[in-house]
PDB file of C-alpha atoms in Angstrom:
ATOM      1  CA  MET A 580       7.552  10.000  37.420  1.00 79.00           C
ATOM      2  CA  GLU A 581       7.988   6.496  36.191  1.00 85.00           C
ATOM      3  CA  GLU A 582       8.932   7.356  32.621  1.00 94.00           C
ATOM      4  CA  LEU A 583      11.346   9.772  31.015  1.00 95.00           C
ATOM      5  CA  ALA A 584       8.575  10.539  28.517  1.00 96.00           C
ATOM      6  CA  LEU A 585       6.505  11.892  31.412  1.00 95.00           C
ATOM      7  CA  HIS A 586       9.377  14.168  32.446  1.00 93.00           C
ATOM      8  CA  LEU A 587       9.432  15.461  28.869  1.00 95.00           C
ATOM      9  CA  LEU A 588       5.691  16.106  29.004  1.00 95.00           C
ATOM     10  CA  ASP A 589       6.145  17.960  32.283  1.00 92.00           C
ATOM     11  CA  LEU A 590       8.963  20.106  30.849  1.00 93.00           C
ATOM     12  CA  ALA A 591       6.861  20.822  27.760  1.00 94.00           C
ATOM     13  CA  GLN A 592       4.026  22.065  29.958  1.00 92.00           C
ATOM     14  CA  ASN A 593       6.494  24.476  31.589  1.00 90.00           C
ATOM     15  CA  SER A 594       7.568  25.698  28.141  1.00 92.00           C
ATOM     16  CA  LEU A 595       3.978  26.286  27.079  1.00 92.00           C
ATOM     17  CA  ALA A 596       3.255  28.091  30.338  1.00 89.00           C
ATOM     18  CA  ALA A 597       6.283  30.247  29.503  1.00 90.00           C
ATOM     19  CA  GLY A 598       4.573  31.250  26.259  1.00 92.00           C
ATOM     20  CA  ALA A 599       6.726  29.186  23.890  1.00 94.00           C
ATOM     21  CA  SER A 600       5.644  28.930  20.259  1.00 96.00           C
ATOM     22  CA  ASP A 601       8.636  26.822  19.181  1.00 96.00           C
ATOM     23  CA  LEU A 602       9.394  23.681  21.075  1.00 97.00           C
ATOM     24  CA  SER A 603      11.894  21.029  20.152  1.00 97.00           C
ATOM     25  CA  ILE A 604      12.371  17.785  21.986  1.00 98.00           C
ATOM     26  CA  TRP A 605      15.070  15.192  21.441  1.00 98.00           C
ATOM     27  CA  VAL A 606      16.091  11.761  22.614  1.00 97.00           C
ATOM     28  CA  ARG A 607      19.538  10.316  21.852  1.00 97.00           C
ATOM     29  CA  GLU A 608      20.467   6.760  22.656  1.00 96.00           C
ATOM     30  CA  ASP A 609      24.104   5.897  22.298  1.00 95.00           C
ATOM     31  CA  LYS A 610      24.903   2.316  23.256  1.00 94.00           C
ATOM     32  CA  LYS A 611      28.606   2.607  22.492  1.00 94.00           C
ATOM     33  CA  ASN A 612      29.048   5.339  25.076  1.00 95.00           C
ATOM     34  CA  ASP A 613      26.335   3.943  27.347  1.00 96.00           C
ATOM     35  CA  CYS A 614      24.538   7.255  27.332  1.00 96.00           C
ATOM     36  CA  LEU A 615      20.923   8.348  27.054  1.00 97.00           C
ATOM     37  CA  THR A 616      20.128  12.020  26.566  1.00 97.00           C
ATOM     38  CA  ILE A 617      16.724  13.652  26.676  1.00 96.00           C
ATOM     39  CA  GLY A 618      16.279  17.342  26.066  1.00 97.00           C
ATOM     40  CA  LEU A 619      14.015  20.192  25.214  1.00 97.00           C
ATOM     41  CA  ALA A 620      14.470  23.720  23.944  1.00 97.00           C
ATOM     42  CA  ASP A 621      11.867  26.460  23.706  1.00 95.00           C
ATOM     43  CA  ASN A 622      11.513  30.121  22.810  1.00 96.00           C
ATOM     44  CA  GLY A 623       9.478  30.917  25.913  1.00 93.00           C
ATOM     45  CA  CYS A 624      10.034  33.768  28.327  1.00 92.00           C
ATOM     46  CA  GLY A 625      13.195  32.211  29.829  1.00 90.00           C
ATOM     47  CA  MET A 626      14.455  32.559  33.385  1.00 88.00           C
ATOM     48  CA  GLU A 627      16.707  34.999  35.197  1.00 87.00           C
ATOM     49  CA  PRO A 628      20.165  33.517  36.068  1.00 88.00           C
ATOM     50  CA  GLU A 629      19.344  33.771  39.743  1.00 84.00           C
ATOM     51  CA  PHE A 630      16.162  31.736  39.237  1.00 83.00           C
ATOM     52  CA  VAL A 631      18.008  29.096  37.176  1.00 85.00           C
ATOM     53  CA  GLN A 632      20.396  28.651  40.129  1.00 80.00           C
ATOM     54  CA  ARG A 633      17.627  27.584  42.443  1.00 78.00           C
ATOM     55  CA  VAL A 634      15.122  26.059  40.035  1.00 78.00           C
ATOM     56  CA  THR A 635      15.992  22.482  40.988  1.00 74.00           C
ATOM     57  CA  ASP A 636      15.204  23.253  44.598  1.00 74.00           C
ATOM     58  CA  PRO A 637      11.783  21.742  45.366  1.00 73.00           C
ATOM     59  CA  PHE A 638      10.870  24.860  47.327  1.00 70.00           C
ATOM     60  CA  THR A 639      11.180  26.987  44.230  1.00 65.00           C
ATOM     61  CA  THR A 640       8.063  27.369  42.113  1.00 65.00           C
ATOM     62  CA  THR A 641       6.191  29.993  40.167  1.00 64.00           C
ATOM     63  CA  ARG A 642       2.874  28.463  40.903  1.00 58.00           C
ATOM     64  CA  THR A 643       0.538  30.080  43.323  1.00 55.00           C
ATOM     65  CA  THR A 644      -1.426  27.114  44.621  1.00 52.00           C
ATOM     66  CA  ARG A 645       1.349  25.909  46.929  1.00 53.00           C
ATOM     67  CA  ARG A 646       4.979  26.512  47.740  1.00 53.00           C
ATOM     68  CA  VAL A 647       6.609  23.420  46.271  1.00 53.00           C
ATOM     69  CA  GLY A 648       7.433  22.558  42.670  1.00 63.00           C
ATOM     70  CA  LEU A 649       8.716  19.085  41.911  1.00 69.00           C
ATOM     71  CA  GLY A 650       9.118  18.771  38.139  1.00 79.00           C
ATOM     72  CA  LEU A 651      12.757  19.780  37.683  1.00 86.00           C
ATOM     73  CA  PRO A 652      13.957  18.544  41.113  1.00 86.00           C
ATOM     74  CA  LEU A 653      12.645  15.047  40.332  1.00 89.00           C
ATOM     75  CA  LEU A 654      14.300  15.018  36.917  1.00 92.00           C
ATOM     76  CA  ALA A 655      17.616  16.250  38.361  1.00 91.00           C
ATOM     77  CA  MET A 656      17.446  13.554  41.024  1.00 90.00           C
ATOM     78  CA  ASN A 657      16.682  10.809  38.491  1.00 92.00           C
ATOM     79  CA  ALA A 658      19.556  11.891  36.245  1.00 93.00           C
ATOM     80  CA  ARG A 659      22.065  12.058  39.098  1.00 92.00           C
ATOM     81  CA  LEU A 660      20.970   8.670  40.422  1.00 93.00           C
ATOM     82  CA  CYS A 661      21.946   7.268  37.026  1.00 94.00           C
ATOM     83  CA  ASP A 662      25.472   8.799  36.857  1.00 95.00           C
ATOM     84  CA  GLY A 663      24.076  11.567  34.671  1.00 95.00           C
ATOM     85  CA  ASP A 664      23.311  15.221  35.094  1.00 94.00           C
ATOM     86  CA  LEU A 665      20.811  17.952  34.342  1.00 93.00           C
ATOM     87  CA  LYS A 666      21.875  21.045  32.424  1.00 93.00           C
ATOM     88  CA  ILE A 667      19.714  24.139  32.247  1.00 92.00           C
ATOM     89  CA  GLU A 668      20.515  27.111  30.052  1.00 93.00           C
ATOM     90  CA  SER A 669      18.119  30.000  29.976  1.00 92.00           C
ATOM     91  CA  GLU A 670      17.985  33.592  28.951  1.00 92.00           C
ATOM     92  CA  PRO A 671      15.143  35.971  29.732  1.00 93.00           C
ATOM     93  CA  GLY A 672      13.265  36.836  26.549  1.00 93.00           C
ATOM     94  CA  LYS A 673      15.063  34.157  24.520  1.00 94.00           C
ATOM     95  CA  GLY A 674      14.057  30.796  25.888  1.00 94.00           C
ATOM     96  CA  THR A 675      15.227  27.789  27.816  1.00 93.00           C
ATOM     97  CA  ARG A 676      17.197  24.672  26.967  1.00 95.00           C
ATOM     98  CA  ILE A 677      17.176  21.700  29.286  1.00 94.00           C
ATOM     99  CA  GLU A 678      19.089  18.491  28.809  1.00 96.00           C
ATOM    100  CA  ALA A 679      19.288  15.467  31.075  1.00 95.00           C
ATOM    101  CA  THR A 680      21.778  12.645  30.665  1.00 96.00           C
ATOM    102  CA  PHE A 681      21.640   9.147  32.066  1.00 96.00           C
ATOM    103  CA  ARG A 682      23.879   6.122  31.910  1.00 97.00           C
ATOM    104  CA  LEU A 683      21.841   4.057  29.456  1.00 96.00           C
ATOM    105  CA  ASN A 684      22.354   0.769  31.253  1.00 95.00           C
ATOM    106  CA  HIS A 685      22.158   2.126  34.762  1.00 94.00           C
ATOM    107  CA  TRP A 686      20.125  -0.064  37.101  1.00 92.00           C
ATOM    108  CA  ASP A 687      17.986   2.845  38.237  1.00 93.00           C
ATOM    109  CA  ARG A 688      17.379   4.490  34.895  1.00 94.00           C
ATOM    110  CA  PRO A 689      13.638   4.973  34.349  1.00 94.00           C
ATOM    111  CA  PRO A 690      12.340   3.524  31.069  1.00 95.00           C
ATOM    112  CA  LEU A 691      11.924   5.978  28.224  1.00 95.00           C
ATOM    113  CA  GLY A 692       8.205   5.210  28.211  1.00 95.00           C
ATOM    114  CA  ASN A 693       5.440   6.215  25.867  1.00 96.00           C
ATOM    115  CA  ILE A 694       6.842   8.982  23.667  1.00 97.00           C
ATOM    116  CA  PRO A 695       3.908   8.961  21.182  1.00 97.00           C
ATOM    117  CA  ALA A 696       1.394   9.578  24.006  1.00 97.00           C
ATOM    118  CA  THR A 697       3.557  12.418  25.322  1.00 97.00           C
ATOM    119  CA  LEU A 698       3.807  14.095  21.903  1.00 97.00           C
ATOM    120  CA  VAL A 699       0.101  13.714  21.201  1.00 96.00           C
ATOM    121  CA  THR A 700      -0.763  15.153  24.607  1.00 97.00           C
ATOM    122  CA  ILE A 701       1.450  18.187  23.913  1.00 96.00           C
ATOM    123  CA  LEU A 702      -0.183  18.663  20.504  1.00 95.00           C
ATOM    124  CA  ALA A 703      -3.671  18.327  21.969  1.00 94.00           C
ATOM    125  CA  GLY A 704      -2.904  21.069  24.484  1.00 92.00           C
ATOM    126  CA  ALA A 705      -0.979  23.343  22.134  1.00 92.00           C
ATOM    127  CA  PRO A 706      -2.077  22.739  18.548  1.00 91.00           C
ATOM    128  CA  GLU A 707      -0.510  25.999  17.316  1.00 92.00           C
ATOM    129  CA  CYS A 708       2.910  25.193  18.727  1.00 93.00           C
ATOM    130  CA  ASN A 709       5.781  24.440  16.340  1.00 96.00           C
ATOM    131  CA  LEU A 710       6.654  21.161  17.956  1.00 97.00           C
ATOM    132  CA  SER A 711       9.511  19.170  16.557  1.00 97.00           C
ATOM    133  CA  TYR A 712      10.844  15.875  17.783  1.00 97.00           C
ATOM    134  CA  SER A 713      13.946  13.953  16.911  1.00 97.00           C
ATOM    135  CA  HIS A 714      15.027  10.594  18.176  1.00 97.00           C
ATOM    136  CA  SER A 715      18.238   8.797  17.389  1.00 96.00           C
ATOM    137  CA  VAL A 716      19.268   5.292  18.305  1.00 95.00           C
ATOM    138  CA  ASP A 717      22.939   4.551  17.570  1.00 93.00           C
ATOM    139  CA  GLY A 718      22.977   6.909  14.624  1.00 89.00           C
ATOM    140  CA  ARG A 719      19.621   5.900  13.126  1.00 93.00           C
ATOM    141  CA  GLU A 720      17.286   8.833  13.283  1.00 94.00           C
ATOM    142  CA  PHE A 721      13.597   9.672  13.213  1.00 94.00           C
ATOM    143  CA  SER A 722      12.182  13.160  13.184  1.00 94.00           C
ATOM    144  CA  PHE A 723       8.723  14.626  13.322  1.00 94.00           C
ATOM    145  CA  SER A 724       7.394  18.127  12.888  1.00 94.00           C
ATOM    146  CA  ALA A 725       3.930  19.353  13.779  1.00 95.00           C
ATOM    147  CA  GLY A 726       4.209  22.121  11.175  1.00 92.00           C
ATOM    148  CA  GLU A 727       4.400  19.621   8.327  1.00 90.00           C
ATOM    149  CA  VAL A 728       1.410  17.733   9.641  1.00 91.00           C
ATOM    150  CA  ARG A 729      -0.585  20.963   9.917  1.00 92.00           C
ATOM    151  CA  LYS A 730       0.299  21.770   6.310  1.00 90.00           C
ATOM    152  CA  GLU A 731      -1.054  18.401   5.152  1.00 88.00           C
ATOM    153  CA  LEU A 732      -4.189  18.811   7.217  1.00 89.00           C
ATOM    154  CA  GLY A 733      -5.151  22.175   5.788  1.00 87.00           C
ATOM    155  CA  GLU A 734      -8.424  23.320   7.313  1.00 86.00           C
ATOM    156  CA  ILE A 735      -8.776  20.298   9.588  1.00 86.00           C
ATOM    157  CA  PRO A 736      -7.630  21.221  13.097  1.00 88.00           C
ATOM    158  CA  LEU A 737      -4.812  19.233  14.639  1.00 90.00           C
ATOM    159  CA  THR A 738      -6.973  18.916  17.734  1.00 90.00           C
ATOM    160  CA  ASN A 739      -9.435  16.667  15.934  1.00 91.00           C
ATOM    161  CA  PRO A 740      -9.377  13.429  18.002  1.00 92.00           C
ATOM    162  CA  LYS A 741      -9.168  11.254  14.888  1.00 92.00           C
ATOM    163  CA  VAL A 742      -6.111  13.164  13.727  1.00 93.00           C
ATOM    164  CA  LEU A 743      -4.420  12.886  17.131  1.00 94.00           C
ATOM    165  CA  ILE A 744      -5.089   9.159  17.392  1.00 94.00           C
ATOM    166  CA  PHE A 745      -3.794   8.726  13.856  1.00 93.00           C
ATOM    167  CA  LEU A 746      -0.597  10.571  14.801  1.00 94.00           C
ATOM    168  CA  GLN A 747      -0.167   8.472  17.916  1.00 95.00           C
ATOM    169  CA  ASP A 748      -0.341   5.266  15.858  1.00 93.00           C
ATOM    170  CA  TYR A 749       1.954   6.735  13.243  1.00 93.00           C
ATOM    171  CA  LEU A 750       4.565   7.753  15.826  1.00 94.00           C
ATOM    172  CA  GLN A 751       4.360   4.377  17.526  1.00 93.00           C
ATOM    173  CA  GLU A 752       4.991   2.645  14.240  1.00 91.00           C
ATOM    174  CA  ALA A 753       7.873   4.941  13.328  1.00 92.00           C
ATOM    175  CA  LEU A 754       9.603   4.478  16.694  1.00 93.00           C
ATOM    176  CA  THR A 755       9.098   0.724  16.541  1.00 92.00           C
ATOM    177  CA  ASN A 756      10.879   0.762  13.192  1.00 91.00           C
ATOM    178  CA  LEU A 757      13.649   2.877  14.647  1.00 92.00           C
ATOM    179  CA  TYR A 758      14.295   0.181  17.228  1.00 88.00           C
ATOM    180  CA  GLY A 759      14.394  -2.449  14.535  1.00 82.00           C
ATOM    181  CA  GLY A 760      10.927  -3.798  15.203  1.00 70.00           C
ATOM    182  CA  ALA A 761      11.055  -4.293  18.974  1.00 59.00           C
ATOM    183  CA  ILE A 762       7.891  -2.967  20.609  1.00 53.00           C
ATOM    184  CA  ASP A 763       9.318  -1.806  23.920  1.00 52.00           C
ATOM    185  CA  GLY A 764      11.639   1.101  23.392  1.00 48.00           C
ATOM    186  CA  ASP A 765      14.036  -0.265  25.954  1.00 51.00           C
ATOM    187  CA  LYS A 766      14.501  -3.687  24.414  1.00 49.00           C
ATOM    188  CA  LYS A 767      17.350  -4.507  22.137  1.00 48.00           C
ATOM    189  CA  PRO A 768      16.445  -4.718  18.442  1.00 47.00           C
ATOM    190  CA  GLY A 769      15.614  -8.192  17.189  1.00 41.00           C
TER     191      GLY A 769
ATOM    192  CA  MET B1143      10.493  14.194   7.888  1.00 48.00           C
ATOM    193  CA  VAL B1144       8.918  11.637   5.634  1.00 49.00           C
ATOM    194  CA  ILE B1145       5.443  10.662   6.665  1.00 54.00           C
ATOM    195  CA  LYS B1146       5.416   7.133   5.393  1.00 57.00           C
ATOM    196  CA  ASN B1147       1.661   7.063   5.317  1.00 70.00           C
ATOM    197  CA  LEU B1148       1.116  10.560   4.006  1.00 71.00           C
ATOM    198  CA  ASP B1149      -1.691   9.281   1.817  1.00 79.00           C
ATOM    199  CA  ASP B1150      -3.431   8.008   4.928  1.00 85.00           C
ATOM    200  CA  LEU B1151      -3.239  11.473   6.444  1.00 86.00           C
ATOM    201  CA  ARG B1152      -4.727  12.992   3.289  1.00 86.00           C
ATOM    202  CA  ARG B1153      -7.501  10.415   3.285  1.00 86.00           C
ATOM    203  CA  LEU B1154      -8.206  11.227   6.918  1.00 87.00           C
ATOM    204  CA  ARG B1155      -8.360  14.907   6.002  1.00 87.00           C
ATOM    205  CA  GLU B1156     -11.030  14.297   3.368  1.00 85.00           C
ATOM    206  CA  GLU B1157     -13.004  12.042   5.658  1.00 82.00           C
ATOM    207  CA  THR B1158     -12.886  14.527   8.527  1.00 83.00           C
ATOM    208  CA  LYS B1159     -13.767  17.445   6.266  1.00 80.00           C
ATOM    209  CA  GLN B1160     -17.055  15.842   5.326  1.00 76.00           C
ATOM    210  CA  GLU B1161     -17.864  15.116   8.942  1.00 74.00           C
ATOM    211  CA  LEU B1162     -17.199  18.677  10.020  1.00 70.00           C
ATOM    212  CA  GLU B1163     -19.556  20.168   7.468  1.00 66.00           C
ATOM    213  CA  GLY B1164     -22.967  21.026   8.788  1.00 55.00           C
ATOM    214  CA  ARG B1165     -21.953  21.075  12.435  1.00 57.00           C
ATOM    215  CA  HIS B1166     -22.404  24.158  14.510  1.00 54.00           C
ATOM    216  CA  GLY B1167     -23.509  25.355  17.914  1.00 54.00           C
ATOM    217  CA  GLY B1168     -21.932  25.398  21.374  1.00 67.00           C
ATOM    218  CA  GLU B1169     -19.501  22.651  22.095  1.00 87.00           C
ATOM    219  CA  THR B1170     -18.950  20.651  25.217  1.00 94.00           C
ATOM    220  CA  GLN B1171     -15.518  21.102  26.758  1.00 95.00           C
ATOM    221  CA  ILE B1172     -13.407  18.499  28.503  1.00 96.00           C
ATOM    222  CA  ILE B1173     -10.492  19.878  30.519  1.00 96.00           C
ATOM    223  CA  VAL B1174      -7.687  17.671  31.824  1.00 97.00           C
ATOM    224  CA  GLY B1175      -5.277  18.741  34.590  1.00 95.00           C
ATOM    225  CA  MET B1176      -1.765  18.475  33.151  1.00 95.00           C
ATOM    226  CA  GLY B1177       0.459  19.889  35.894  1.00 91.00           C
ATOM    227  CA  THR B1178       3.328  17.843  37.361  1.00 89.00           C
ATOM    228  CA  CYS B1179       0.857  16.317  39.816  1.00 91.00           C
ATOM    229  CA  GLY B1180      -1.620  15.378  37.099  1.00 95.00           C
ATOM    230  CA  ILE B1181       1.078  13.917  34.873  1.00 95.00           C
ATOM    231  CA  ALA B1182       2.558  11.862  37.709  1.00 93.00           C
ATOM    232  CA  ALA B1183      -0.912  10.550  38.591  1.00 96.00           C
ATOM    233  CA  GLY B1184      -1.661   9.360  35.046  1.00 96.00           C
ATOM    234  CA  ALA B1185      -3.276  12.325  33.281  1.00 97.00           C
ATOM    235  CA  ARG B1186      -1.545  11.522  29.994  1.00 97.00           C
ATOM    236  CA  GLU B1187      -3.207   8.103  29.809  1.00 97.00           C
ATOM    237  CA  VAL B1188      -6.553   9.670  30.702  1.00 97.00           C
ATOM    238  CA  MET B1189      -5.997  12.230  27.951  1.00 97.00           C
ATOM    239  CA  THR B1190      -5.277   9.607  25.297  1.00 96.00           C
ATOM    240  CA  ALA B1191      -8.255   7.551  26.493  1.00 97.00           C
ATOM    241  CA  ILE B1192     -10.475  10.627  26.022  1.00 97.00           C
ATOM    242  CA  LEU B1193      -9.121  11.204  22.518  1.00 96.00           C
ATOM    243  CA  SER B1194      -9.653   7.545  21.566  1.00 96.00           C
ATOM    244  CA  GLU B1195     -13.208   7.554  22.859  1.00 96.00           C
ATOM    245  CA  LEU B1196     -14.062  10.815  21.066  1.00 95.00           C
ATOM    246  CA  ALA B1197     -12.523   9.502  17.841  1.00 93.00           C
ATOM    247  CA  LYS B1198     -14.404   6.215  18.170  1.00 93.00           C
ATOM    248  CA  ARG B1199     -17.741   7.893  18.823  1.00 93.00           C
ATOM    249  CA  ASN B1200     -17.067  10.635  16.327  1.00 89.00           C
ATOM    250  CA  LEU B1201     -17.933  13.364  18.823  1.00 90.00           C
ATOM    251  CA  ARG B1202     -17.101  17.014  18.430  1.00 85.00           C
ATOM    252  CA  VAL B1203     -15.839  18.116  21.819  1.00 92.00           C
ATOM    253  CA  THR B1204     -13.146  20.646  22.675  1.00 92.00           C
ATOM    254  CA  VAL B1205     -10.398  19.044  24.735  1.00 94.00           C
ATOM    255  CA  LEU B1206      -8.305  21.456  26.766  1.00 94.00           C
ATOM    256  CA  GLN B1207      -5.567  21.210  29.373  1.00 94.00           C
ATOM    257  CA  THR B1208      -4.889  23.143  32.513  1.00 93.00           C
ATOM    258  CA  GLY B1209      -2.116  23.265  35.098  1.00 88.00           C
ATOM    259  CA  CYS B1210      -2.215  22.451  38.791  1.00 84.00           C
ATOM    260  CA  ILE B1211      -5.325  23.747  40.528  1.00 85.00           C
ATOM    261  CA  GLY B1212      -4.224  22.706  44.021  1.00 83.00           C
ATOM    262  CA  MET B1213      -6.199  19.496  44.330  1.00 89.00           C
ATOM    263  CA  CYS B1214      -3.170  17.310  43.585  1.00 89.00           C
ATOM    264  CA  GLN B1215      -4.341  14.429  45.784  1.00 93.00           C
ATOM    265  CA  ARG B1216      -7.388  13.970  43.538  1.00 95.00           C
ATOM    266  CA  GLU B1217      -5.485  13.971  40.249  1.00 95.00           C
ATOM    267  CA  PRO B1218      -6.051  13.006  37.502  1.00 97.00           C
ATOM    268  CA  LEU B1219      -8.795  15.648  37.383  1.00 97.00           C
ATOM    269  CA  VAL B1220     -11.152  15.903  34.428  1.00 97.00           C
ATOM    270  CA  ASP B1221     -13.731  18.682  34.059  1.00 97.00           C
ATOM    271  CA  VAL B1222     -16.753  18.417  31.805  1.00 97.00           C
ATOM    272  CA  VAL B1223     -18.564  21.599  30.811  1.00 96.00           C
ATOM    273  CA  ARG B1224     -21.703  21.211  28.723  1.00 95.00           C
ATOM    274  CA  PRO B1225     -22.934  24.471  27.204  1.00 92.00           C
ATOM    275  CA  GLY B1226     -25.099  26.342  29.714  1.00 91.00           C
ATOM    276  CA  GLU B1227     -24.537  23.798  32.490  1.00 93.00           C
ATOM    277  CA  LYS B1228     -22.394  23.625  35.637  1.00 93.00           C
ATOM    278  CA  ARG B1229     -18.721  22.792  35.393  1.00 95.00           C
ATOM    279  CA  ILE B1230     -18.352  19.306  36.817  1.00 97.00           C
ATOM    280  CA  THR B1231     -14.979  18.132  38.146  1.00 97.00           C
ATOM    281  CA  TYR B1232     -14.239  14.427  38.261  1.00 97.00           C
ATOM    282  CA  GLY B1233     -11.346  13.201  40.421  1.00 97.00           C
ATOM    283  CA  ASN B1234      -9.044  10.167  40.530  1.00 97.00           C
ATOM    284  CA  VAL B1235     -10.105   9.466  36.978  1.00 98.00           C
ATOM    285  CA  LYS B1236      -8.717   6.292  35.441  1.00 97.00           C
ATOM    286  CA  PRO B1237      -8.615   5.584  31.707  1.00 97.00           C
ATOM    287  CA  GLY B1238     -11.278   2.940  32.366  1.00 97.00           C
ATOM    288  CA  ASP B1239     -13.691   5.616  33.694  1.00 97.00           C
ATOM    289  CA  VAL B1240     -13.465   7.639  30.490  1.00 97.00           C
ATOM    290  CA  PRO B1241     -15.993   5.740  28.326  1.00 97.00           C
ATOM    291  CA  ARG B1242     -18.575   6.044  31.111  1.00 97.00           C
ATOM    292  CA  ILE B1243     -18.010   9.778  31.649  1.00 97.00           C
ATOM    293  CA  ILE B1244     -18.313  10.352  27.914  1.00 96.00           C
ATOM    294  CA  SER B1245     -21.354   8.175  27.258  1.00 96.00           C
ATOM    295  CA  GLU B1246     -23.247   9.220  30.398  1.00 96.00           C
ATOM    296  CA  HIS B1247     -22.323  12.857  30.863  1.00 97.00           C
ATOM    297  CA  VAL B1248     -20.968  14.246  27.586  1.00 96.00           C
ATOM    298  CA  VAL B1249     -23.490  12.474  25.366  1.00 95.00           C
ATOM    299  CA  ASN B1250     -26.541  12.038  27.589  1.00 94.00           C
ATOM    300  CA  GLY B1251     -26.145  14.812  30.151  1.00 95.00           C
ATOM    301  CA  ARG B1252     -26.257  12.483  33.172  1.00 96.00           C
ATOM    302  CA  ILE B1253     -23.535  13.347  35.685  1.00 97.00           C
ATOM    303  CA  VAL B1254     -21.519  10.356  36.959  1.00 97.00           C
ATOM    304  CA  GLU B1255     -22.059  11.325  40.609  1.00 96.00           C
ATOM    305  CA  GLU B1256     -19.763   8.767  42.235  1.00 96.00           C
ATOM    306  CA  LEU B1257     -16.679  10.260  40.532  1.00 97.00           C
ATOM    307  CA  VAL B1258     -17.533  13.928  41.126  1.00 97.00           C
ATOM    308  CA  VAL B1259     -15.253  15.978  43.406  1.00 95.00           C
ATOM    309  CA  GLY B1260     -16.595  19.438  42.624  1.00 90.00           C
ATOM    310  CA  LYS B1261     -19.328  21.418  40.893  1.00 89.00           C
ATOM    311  CA  ILE B1262     -18.903  25.039  39.875  1.00 87.00           C
ATOM    312  CA  GLY B1263     -21.424  27.412  38.417  1.00 78.00           C
TER     313      GLY B1263
END
């Protein structure tokens, strides 16, 4: 995984597989404290405490095609390599909350990557999901909710390719503004 | 949330509404593998390339996602199912292959044999 946005997409796929109908994703960049946080919370089926204990072990997986699962172990490794950590809270029947922290300026921190493509891919795969996204950069904030877009669209499905491409461009523009006009999310504004 | 270009979204809604009228019948499906393996191999970029191409060509195709099917070494995997035809699985798909798969197979029904890794049905 070369981008944190891809980790978020991977976590979102887990949430959807867990039957989540509400999914919120956040990114917080705090230069003063040199900290980057990415997280996700869902109302999926959740995990038993015993399973949470071993879920970052690559030999733990629910899939049936093979005996290894690498999504969470890779994210945990990336976070710890960057003086950060991975926190998982989960309750069966309630949902799961996952948050990874990184030292923002750590040498090994993966770039945030293409958040609009990640969000659009989630929407394309789960158009009924109540996806919300919030992103803050040193206190400036952007938020997005799929529910509001669906309301505006009325009878037009969110899965319409024109709608999804429109949303991707819209999100790209909004995030560019959030960074003060810089195109790459990891560059300093200016 | 304030959608800065809310009017654009409304305009798009009207435009799309007109296009959707009068269309019916079985739809072709495109299915993209979106497990950890697919994502790590570039499935997200393939997905957005598919959406761009469909939007550009104004095609009505159902785009779906699936998890890991155990052929991780051939990810990104893209399946094309035309109504009443075999399910064709393409492997190691790059965003650059997408226009060809769509124009040849989805539109014209000619399978892009060199990219095929499996046929079911």
